[in-house]
mmCIF file with all atom_site columns, C-alpha atoms in Angstrom:
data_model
loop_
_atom_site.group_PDB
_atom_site.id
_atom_site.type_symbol
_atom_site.label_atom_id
_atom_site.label_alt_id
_atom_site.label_comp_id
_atom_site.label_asym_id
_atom_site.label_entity_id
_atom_site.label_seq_id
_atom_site.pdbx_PDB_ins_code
_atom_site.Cartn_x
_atom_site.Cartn_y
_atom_site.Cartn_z
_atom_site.occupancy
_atom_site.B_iso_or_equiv
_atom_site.pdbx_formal_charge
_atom_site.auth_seq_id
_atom_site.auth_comp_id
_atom_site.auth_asym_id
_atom_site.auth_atom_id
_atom_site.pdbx_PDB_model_num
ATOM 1   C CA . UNK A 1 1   ? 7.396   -1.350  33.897  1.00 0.00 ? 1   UNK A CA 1
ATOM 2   C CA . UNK A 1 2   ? 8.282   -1.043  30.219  1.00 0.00 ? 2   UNK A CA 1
ATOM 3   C CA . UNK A 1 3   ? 10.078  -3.644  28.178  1.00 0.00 ? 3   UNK A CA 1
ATOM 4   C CA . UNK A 1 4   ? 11.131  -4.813  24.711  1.00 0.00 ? 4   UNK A CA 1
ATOM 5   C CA . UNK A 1 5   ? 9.167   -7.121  22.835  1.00 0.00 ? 5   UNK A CA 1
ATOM 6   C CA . UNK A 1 6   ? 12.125  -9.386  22.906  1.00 0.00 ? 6   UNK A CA 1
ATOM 7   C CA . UNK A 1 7   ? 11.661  -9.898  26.859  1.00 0.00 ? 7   UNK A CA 1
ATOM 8   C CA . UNK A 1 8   ? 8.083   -11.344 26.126  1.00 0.00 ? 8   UNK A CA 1
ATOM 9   C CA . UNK A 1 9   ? 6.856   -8.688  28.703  1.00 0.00 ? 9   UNK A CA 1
ATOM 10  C CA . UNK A 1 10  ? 4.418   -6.342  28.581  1.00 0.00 ? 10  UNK A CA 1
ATOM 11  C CA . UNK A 1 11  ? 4.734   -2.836  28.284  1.00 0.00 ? 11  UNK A CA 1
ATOM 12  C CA . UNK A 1 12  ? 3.150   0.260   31.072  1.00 0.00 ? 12  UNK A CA 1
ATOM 13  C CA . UNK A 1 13  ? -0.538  -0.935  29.390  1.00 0.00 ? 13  UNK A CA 1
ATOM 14  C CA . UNK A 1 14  ? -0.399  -4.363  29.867  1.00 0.00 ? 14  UNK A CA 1
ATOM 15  C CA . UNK A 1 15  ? -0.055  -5.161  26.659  1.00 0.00 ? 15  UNK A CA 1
ATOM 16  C CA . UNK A 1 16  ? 2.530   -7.460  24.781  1.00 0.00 ? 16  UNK A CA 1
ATOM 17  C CA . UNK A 1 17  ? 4.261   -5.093  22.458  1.00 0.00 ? 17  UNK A CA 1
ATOM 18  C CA . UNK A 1 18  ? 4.642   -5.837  19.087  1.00 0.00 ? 18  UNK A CA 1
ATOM 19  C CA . UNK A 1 19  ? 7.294   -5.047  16.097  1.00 0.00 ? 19  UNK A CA 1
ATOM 20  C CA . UNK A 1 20  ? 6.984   -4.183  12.706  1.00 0.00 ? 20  UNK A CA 1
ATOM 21  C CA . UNK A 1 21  ? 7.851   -7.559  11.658  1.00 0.00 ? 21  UNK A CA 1
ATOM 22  C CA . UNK A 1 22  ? 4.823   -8.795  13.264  1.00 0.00 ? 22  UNK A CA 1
ATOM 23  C CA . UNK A 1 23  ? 2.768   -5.887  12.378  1.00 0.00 ? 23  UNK A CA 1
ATOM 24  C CA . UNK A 1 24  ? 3.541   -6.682  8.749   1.00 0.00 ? 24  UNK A CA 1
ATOM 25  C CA . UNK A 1 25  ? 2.905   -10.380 9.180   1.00 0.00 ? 25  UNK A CA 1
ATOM 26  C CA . UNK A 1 26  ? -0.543  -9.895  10.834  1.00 0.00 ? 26  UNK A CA 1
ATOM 27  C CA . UNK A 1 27  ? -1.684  -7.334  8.610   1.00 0.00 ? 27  UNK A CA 1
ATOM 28  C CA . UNK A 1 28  ? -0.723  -9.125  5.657   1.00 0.00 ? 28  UNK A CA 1
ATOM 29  C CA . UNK A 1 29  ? -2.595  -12.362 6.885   1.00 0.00 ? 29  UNK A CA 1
ATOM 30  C CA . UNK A 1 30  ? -6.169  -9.998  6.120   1.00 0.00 ? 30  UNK A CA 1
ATOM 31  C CA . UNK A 1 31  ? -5.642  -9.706  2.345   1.00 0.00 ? 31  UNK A CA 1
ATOM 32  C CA . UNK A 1 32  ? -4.096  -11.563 -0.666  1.00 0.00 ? 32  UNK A CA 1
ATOM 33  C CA . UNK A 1 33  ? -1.039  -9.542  -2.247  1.00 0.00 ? 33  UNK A CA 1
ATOM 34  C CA . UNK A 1 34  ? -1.008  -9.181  -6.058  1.00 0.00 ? 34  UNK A CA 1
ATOM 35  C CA . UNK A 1 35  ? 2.209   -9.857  -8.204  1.00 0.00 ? 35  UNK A CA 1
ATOM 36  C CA . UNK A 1 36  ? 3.567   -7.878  -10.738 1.00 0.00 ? 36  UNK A CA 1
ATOM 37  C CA . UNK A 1 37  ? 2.667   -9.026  -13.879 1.00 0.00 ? 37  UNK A CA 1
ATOM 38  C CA . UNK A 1 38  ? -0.760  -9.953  -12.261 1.00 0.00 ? 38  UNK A CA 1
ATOM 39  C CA . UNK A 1 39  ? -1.295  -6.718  -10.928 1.00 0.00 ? 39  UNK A CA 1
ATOM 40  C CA . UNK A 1 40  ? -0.549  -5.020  -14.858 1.00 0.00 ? 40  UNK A CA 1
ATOM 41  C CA . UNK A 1 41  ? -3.000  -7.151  -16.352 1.00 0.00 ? 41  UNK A CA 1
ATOM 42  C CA . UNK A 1 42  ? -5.913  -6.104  -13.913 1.00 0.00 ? 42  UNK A CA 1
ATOM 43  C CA . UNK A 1 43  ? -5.241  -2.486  -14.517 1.00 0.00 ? 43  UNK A CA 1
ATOM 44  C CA . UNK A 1 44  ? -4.637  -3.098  -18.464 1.00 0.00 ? 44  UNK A CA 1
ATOM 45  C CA . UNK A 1 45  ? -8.014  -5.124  -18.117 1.00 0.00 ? 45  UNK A CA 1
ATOM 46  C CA . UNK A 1 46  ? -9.357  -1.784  -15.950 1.00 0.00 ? 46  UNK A CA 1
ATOM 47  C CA . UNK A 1 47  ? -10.478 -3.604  -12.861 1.00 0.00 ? 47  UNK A CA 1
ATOM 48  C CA . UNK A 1 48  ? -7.638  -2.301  -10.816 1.00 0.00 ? 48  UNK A CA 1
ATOM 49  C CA . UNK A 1 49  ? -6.368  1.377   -10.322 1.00 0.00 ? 49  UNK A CA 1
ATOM 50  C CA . UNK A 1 50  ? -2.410  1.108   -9.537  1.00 0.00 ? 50  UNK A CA 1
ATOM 51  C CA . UNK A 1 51  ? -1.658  4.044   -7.062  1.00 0.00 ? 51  UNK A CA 1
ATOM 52  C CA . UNK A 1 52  ? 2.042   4.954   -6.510  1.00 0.00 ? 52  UNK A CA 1
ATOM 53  C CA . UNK A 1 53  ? 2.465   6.283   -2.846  1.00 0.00 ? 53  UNK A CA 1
ATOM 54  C CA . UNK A 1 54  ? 6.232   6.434   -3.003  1.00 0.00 ? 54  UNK A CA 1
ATOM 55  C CA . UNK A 1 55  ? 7.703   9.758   -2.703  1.00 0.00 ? 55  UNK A CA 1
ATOM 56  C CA . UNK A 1 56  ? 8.643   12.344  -4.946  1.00 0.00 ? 56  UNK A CA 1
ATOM 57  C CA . UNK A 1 57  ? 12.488  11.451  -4.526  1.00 0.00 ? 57  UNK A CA 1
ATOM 58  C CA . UNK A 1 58  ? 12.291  7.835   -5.737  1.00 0.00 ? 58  UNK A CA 1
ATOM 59  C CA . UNK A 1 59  ? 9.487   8.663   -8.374  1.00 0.00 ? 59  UNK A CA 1
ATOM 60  C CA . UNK A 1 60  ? 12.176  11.181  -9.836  1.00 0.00 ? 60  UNK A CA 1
ATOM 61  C CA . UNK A 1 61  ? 15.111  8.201   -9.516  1.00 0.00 ? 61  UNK A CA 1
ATOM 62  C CA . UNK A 1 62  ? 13.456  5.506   -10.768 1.00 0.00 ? 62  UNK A CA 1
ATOM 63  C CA . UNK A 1 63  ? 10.549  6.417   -12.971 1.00 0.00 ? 63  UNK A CA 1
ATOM 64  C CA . UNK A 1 64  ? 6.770   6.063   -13.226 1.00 0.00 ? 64  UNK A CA 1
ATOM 65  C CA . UNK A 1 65  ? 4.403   3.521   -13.753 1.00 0.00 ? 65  UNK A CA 1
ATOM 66  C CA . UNK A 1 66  ? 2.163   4.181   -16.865 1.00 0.00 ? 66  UNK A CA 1
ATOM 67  C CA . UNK A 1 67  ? -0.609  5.236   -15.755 1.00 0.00 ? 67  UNK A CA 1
ATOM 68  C CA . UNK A 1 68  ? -0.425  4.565   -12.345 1.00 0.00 ? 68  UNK A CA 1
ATOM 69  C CA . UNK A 1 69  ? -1.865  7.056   -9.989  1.00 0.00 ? 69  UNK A CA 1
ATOM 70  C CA . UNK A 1 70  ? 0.877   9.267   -7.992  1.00 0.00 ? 70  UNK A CA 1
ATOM 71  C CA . UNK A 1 71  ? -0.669  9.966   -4.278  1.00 0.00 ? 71  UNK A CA 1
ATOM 72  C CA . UNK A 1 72  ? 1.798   10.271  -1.309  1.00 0.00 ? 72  UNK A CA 1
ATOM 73  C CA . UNK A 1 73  ? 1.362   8.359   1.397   1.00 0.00 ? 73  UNK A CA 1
ATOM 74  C CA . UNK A 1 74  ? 0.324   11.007  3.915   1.00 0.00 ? 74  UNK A CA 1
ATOM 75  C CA . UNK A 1 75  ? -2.653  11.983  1.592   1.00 0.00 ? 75  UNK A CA 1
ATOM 76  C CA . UNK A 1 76  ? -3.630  8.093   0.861   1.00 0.00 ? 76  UNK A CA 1
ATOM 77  C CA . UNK A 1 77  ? -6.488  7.955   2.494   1.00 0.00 ? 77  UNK A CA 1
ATOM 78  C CA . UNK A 1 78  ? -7.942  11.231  2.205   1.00 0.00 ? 78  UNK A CA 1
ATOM 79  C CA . UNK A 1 79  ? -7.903  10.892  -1.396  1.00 0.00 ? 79  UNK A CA 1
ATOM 80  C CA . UNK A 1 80  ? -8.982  7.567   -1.428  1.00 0.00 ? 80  UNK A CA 1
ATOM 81  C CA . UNK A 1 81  ? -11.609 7.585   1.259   1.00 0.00 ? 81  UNK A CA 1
ATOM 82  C CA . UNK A 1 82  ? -15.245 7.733   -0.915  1.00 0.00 ? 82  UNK A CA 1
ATOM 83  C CA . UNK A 1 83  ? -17.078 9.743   1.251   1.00 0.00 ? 83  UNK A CA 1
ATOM 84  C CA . UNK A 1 84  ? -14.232 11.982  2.169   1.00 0.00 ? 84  UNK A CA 1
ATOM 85  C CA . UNK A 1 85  ? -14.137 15.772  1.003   1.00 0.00 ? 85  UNK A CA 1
ATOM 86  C CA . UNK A 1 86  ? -11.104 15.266  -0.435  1.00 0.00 ? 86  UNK A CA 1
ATOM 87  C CA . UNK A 1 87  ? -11.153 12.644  -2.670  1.00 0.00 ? 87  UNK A CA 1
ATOM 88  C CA . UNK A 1 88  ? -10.139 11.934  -6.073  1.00 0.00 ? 88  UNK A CA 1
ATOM 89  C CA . UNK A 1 89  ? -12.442 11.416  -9.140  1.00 0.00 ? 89  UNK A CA 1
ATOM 90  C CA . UNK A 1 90  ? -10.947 7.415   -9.203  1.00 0.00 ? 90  UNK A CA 1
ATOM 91  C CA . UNK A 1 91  ? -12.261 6.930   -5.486  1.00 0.00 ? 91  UNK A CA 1
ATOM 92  C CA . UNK A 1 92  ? -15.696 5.694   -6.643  1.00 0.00 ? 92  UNK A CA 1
ATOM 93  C CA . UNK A 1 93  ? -16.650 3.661   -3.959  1.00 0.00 ? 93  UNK A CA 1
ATOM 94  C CA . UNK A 1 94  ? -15.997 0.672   -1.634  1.00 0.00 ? 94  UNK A CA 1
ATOM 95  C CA . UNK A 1 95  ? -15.658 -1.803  -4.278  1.00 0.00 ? 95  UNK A CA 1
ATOM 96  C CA . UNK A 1 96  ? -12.857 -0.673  -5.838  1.00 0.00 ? 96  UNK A CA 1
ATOM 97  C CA . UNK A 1 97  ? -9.723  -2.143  -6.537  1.00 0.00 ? 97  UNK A CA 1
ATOM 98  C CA . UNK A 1 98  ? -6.738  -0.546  -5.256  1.00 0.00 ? 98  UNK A CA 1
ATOM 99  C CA . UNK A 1 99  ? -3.167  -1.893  -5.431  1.00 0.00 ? 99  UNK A CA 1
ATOM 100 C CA . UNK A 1 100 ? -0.845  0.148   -3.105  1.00 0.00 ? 100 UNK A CA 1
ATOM 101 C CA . UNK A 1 101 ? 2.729   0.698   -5.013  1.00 0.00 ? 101 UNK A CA 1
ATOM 102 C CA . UNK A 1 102 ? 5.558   1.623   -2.672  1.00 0.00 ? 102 UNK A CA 1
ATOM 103 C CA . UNK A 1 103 ? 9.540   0.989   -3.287  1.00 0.00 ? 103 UNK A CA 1
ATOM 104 C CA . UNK A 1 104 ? 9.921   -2.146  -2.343  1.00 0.00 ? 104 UNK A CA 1
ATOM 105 C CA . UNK A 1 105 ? 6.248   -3.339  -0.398  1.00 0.00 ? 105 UNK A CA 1
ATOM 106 C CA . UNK A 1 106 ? 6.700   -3.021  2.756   1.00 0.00 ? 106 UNK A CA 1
ATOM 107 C CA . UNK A 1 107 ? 5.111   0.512   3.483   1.00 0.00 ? 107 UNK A CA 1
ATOM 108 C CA . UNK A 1 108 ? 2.393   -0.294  0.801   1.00 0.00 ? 108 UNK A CA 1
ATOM 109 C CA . UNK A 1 109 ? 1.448   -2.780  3.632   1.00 0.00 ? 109 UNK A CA 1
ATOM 110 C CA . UNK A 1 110 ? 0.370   -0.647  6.495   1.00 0.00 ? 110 UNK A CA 1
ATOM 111 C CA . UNK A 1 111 ? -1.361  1.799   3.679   1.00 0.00 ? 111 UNK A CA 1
ATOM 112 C CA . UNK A 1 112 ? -3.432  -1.543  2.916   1.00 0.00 ? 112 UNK A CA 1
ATOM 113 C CA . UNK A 1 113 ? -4.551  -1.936  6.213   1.00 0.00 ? 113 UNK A CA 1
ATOM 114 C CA . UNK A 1 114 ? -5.667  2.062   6.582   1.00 0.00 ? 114 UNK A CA 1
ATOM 115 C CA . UNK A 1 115 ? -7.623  1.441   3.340   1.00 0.00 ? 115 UNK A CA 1
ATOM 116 C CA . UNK A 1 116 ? -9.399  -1.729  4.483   1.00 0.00 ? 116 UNK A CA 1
ATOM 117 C CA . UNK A 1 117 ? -10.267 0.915   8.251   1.00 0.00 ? 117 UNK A CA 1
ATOM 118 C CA . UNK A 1 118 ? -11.883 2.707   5.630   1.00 0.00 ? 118 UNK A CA 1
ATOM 119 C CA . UNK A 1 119 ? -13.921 0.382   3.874   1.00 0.00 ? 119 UNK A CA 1
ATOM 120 C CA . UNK A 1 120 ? -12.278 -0.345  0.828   1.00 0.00 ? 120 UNK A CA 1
ATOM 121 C CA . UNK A 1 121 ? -12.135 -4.397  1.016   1.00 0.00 ? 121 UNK A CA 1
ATOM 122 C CA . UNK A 1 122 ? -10.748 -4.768  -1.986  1.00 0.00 ? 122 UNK A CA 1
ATOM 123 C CA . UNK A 1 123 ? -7.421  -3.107  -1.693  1.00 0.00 ? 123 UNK A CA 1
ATOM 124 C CA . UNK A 1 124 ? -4.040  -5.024  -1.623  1.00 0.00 ? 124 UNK A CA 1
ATOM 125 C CA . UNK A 1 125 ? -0.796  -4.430  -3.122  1.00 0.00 ? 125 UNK A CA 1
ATOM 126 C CA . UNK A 1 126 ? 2.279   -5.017  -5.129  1.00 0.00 ? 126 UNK A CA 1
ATOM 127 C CA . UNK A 1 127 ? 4.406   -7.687  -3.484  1.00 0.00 ? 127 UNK A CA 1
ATOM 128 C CA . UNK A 1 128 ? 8.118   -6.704  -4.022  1.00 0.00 ? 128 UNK A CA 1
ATOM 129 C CA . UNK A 1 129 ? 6.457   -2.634  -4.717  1.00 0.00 ? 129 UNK A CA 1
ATOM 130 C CA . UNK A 1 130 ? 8.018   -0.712  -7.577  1.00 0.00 ? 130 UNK A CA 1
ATOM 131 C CA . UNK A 1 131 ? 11.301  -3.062  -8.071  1.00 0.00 ? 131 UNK A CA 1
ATOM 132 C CA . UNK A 1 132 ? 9.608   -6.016  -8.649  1.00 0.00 ? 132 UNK A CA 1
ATOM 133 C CA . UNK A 1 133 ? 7.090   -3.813  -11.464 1.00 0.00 ? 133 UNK A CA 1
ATOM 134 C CA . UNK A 1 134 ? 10.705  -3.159  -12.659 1.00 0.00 ? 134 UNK A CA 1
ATOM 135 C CA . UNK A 1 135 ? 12.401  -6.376  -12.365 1.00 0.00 ? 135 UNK A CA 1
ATOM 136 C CA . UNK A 1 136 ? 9.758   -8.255  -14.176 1.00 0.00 ? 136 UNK A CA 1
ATOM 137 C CA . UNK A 1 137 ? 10.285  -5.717  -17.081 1.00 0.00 ? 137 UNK A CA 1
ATOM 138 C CA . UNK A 1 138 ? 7.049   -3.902  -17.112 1.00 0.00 ? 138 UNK A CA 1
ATOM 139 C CA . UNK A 1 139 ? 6.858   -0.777  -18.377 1.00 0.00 ? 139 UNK A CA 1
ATOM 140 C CA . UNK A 1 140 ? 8.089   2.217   -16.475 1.00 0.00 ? 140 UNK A CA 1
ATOM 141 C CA . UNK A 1 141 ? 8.777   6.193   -18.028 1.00 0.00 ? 141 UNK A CA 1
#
């Protein structure tokens, strides 16, 4: 029998089903988020790489990060991955420090978690995602 996750039932599987609020919440609980301005000065001070998943759209709207790294979201991790075939020359291993950038950091979230299934521990992102980079008045072209 399938139900909602409001009836406190579980779904066909068994299992309790859960919503993206919780889905946020729990992945969020495996890794500390990075502000703004704390996020700049790590990747002014290069021991972060600031990658910009949101899409082309938004980039085109509301403008860039300086030298932030553009990668959509559906090619994240195959870019990212270090032993993957597709990677970019910044993916240079497990150790490295990726903050996720998305609109508003939510969807930078779940990218987080796919990065950490990969192996890179040291990925978080921007809390608040490209409007709060804005809204603190960091620099955007």
């Amino acid at each position: 029998m399938e139900t909602s996750k409001a009836d406190g039932v579980a779904g066909s599987s068994g299992e309790r089903r859960v919503g993206i609020d919780e889905l946020l919440e729990r992945v969020r609980e495996g890794y500390e988020r990075i502000e703004a301005l704390e996020a700049h000065a790590a990747a002014r001070a290069g021991d972060a790489l600031l990658v910009d998943i949101r899409y082309a759209a938004l980039r085109e709207r509301d403008g860039l990060i300086p030298g932030a790294l553009v990668v959509e979201r559906n090619e994240l991790e195959w870019r990212l991955d270090p032993q993957g075939s597709h990677r970019l020359p910044e993916a240079t291993g497990h150790d490295l420090r990726v903050v996720v950038i998305c609109d508003e950091g939510y969807a930078s979230s779940l990218a987080v978690a796919s990065l950490h299934g990969l192996g890179l521990h040291r990925a978080t992102d921007l809390v608040g995602g490209f409007q709060a980079w804005r809204a603190a008045g960091l620099g955007v072209v």
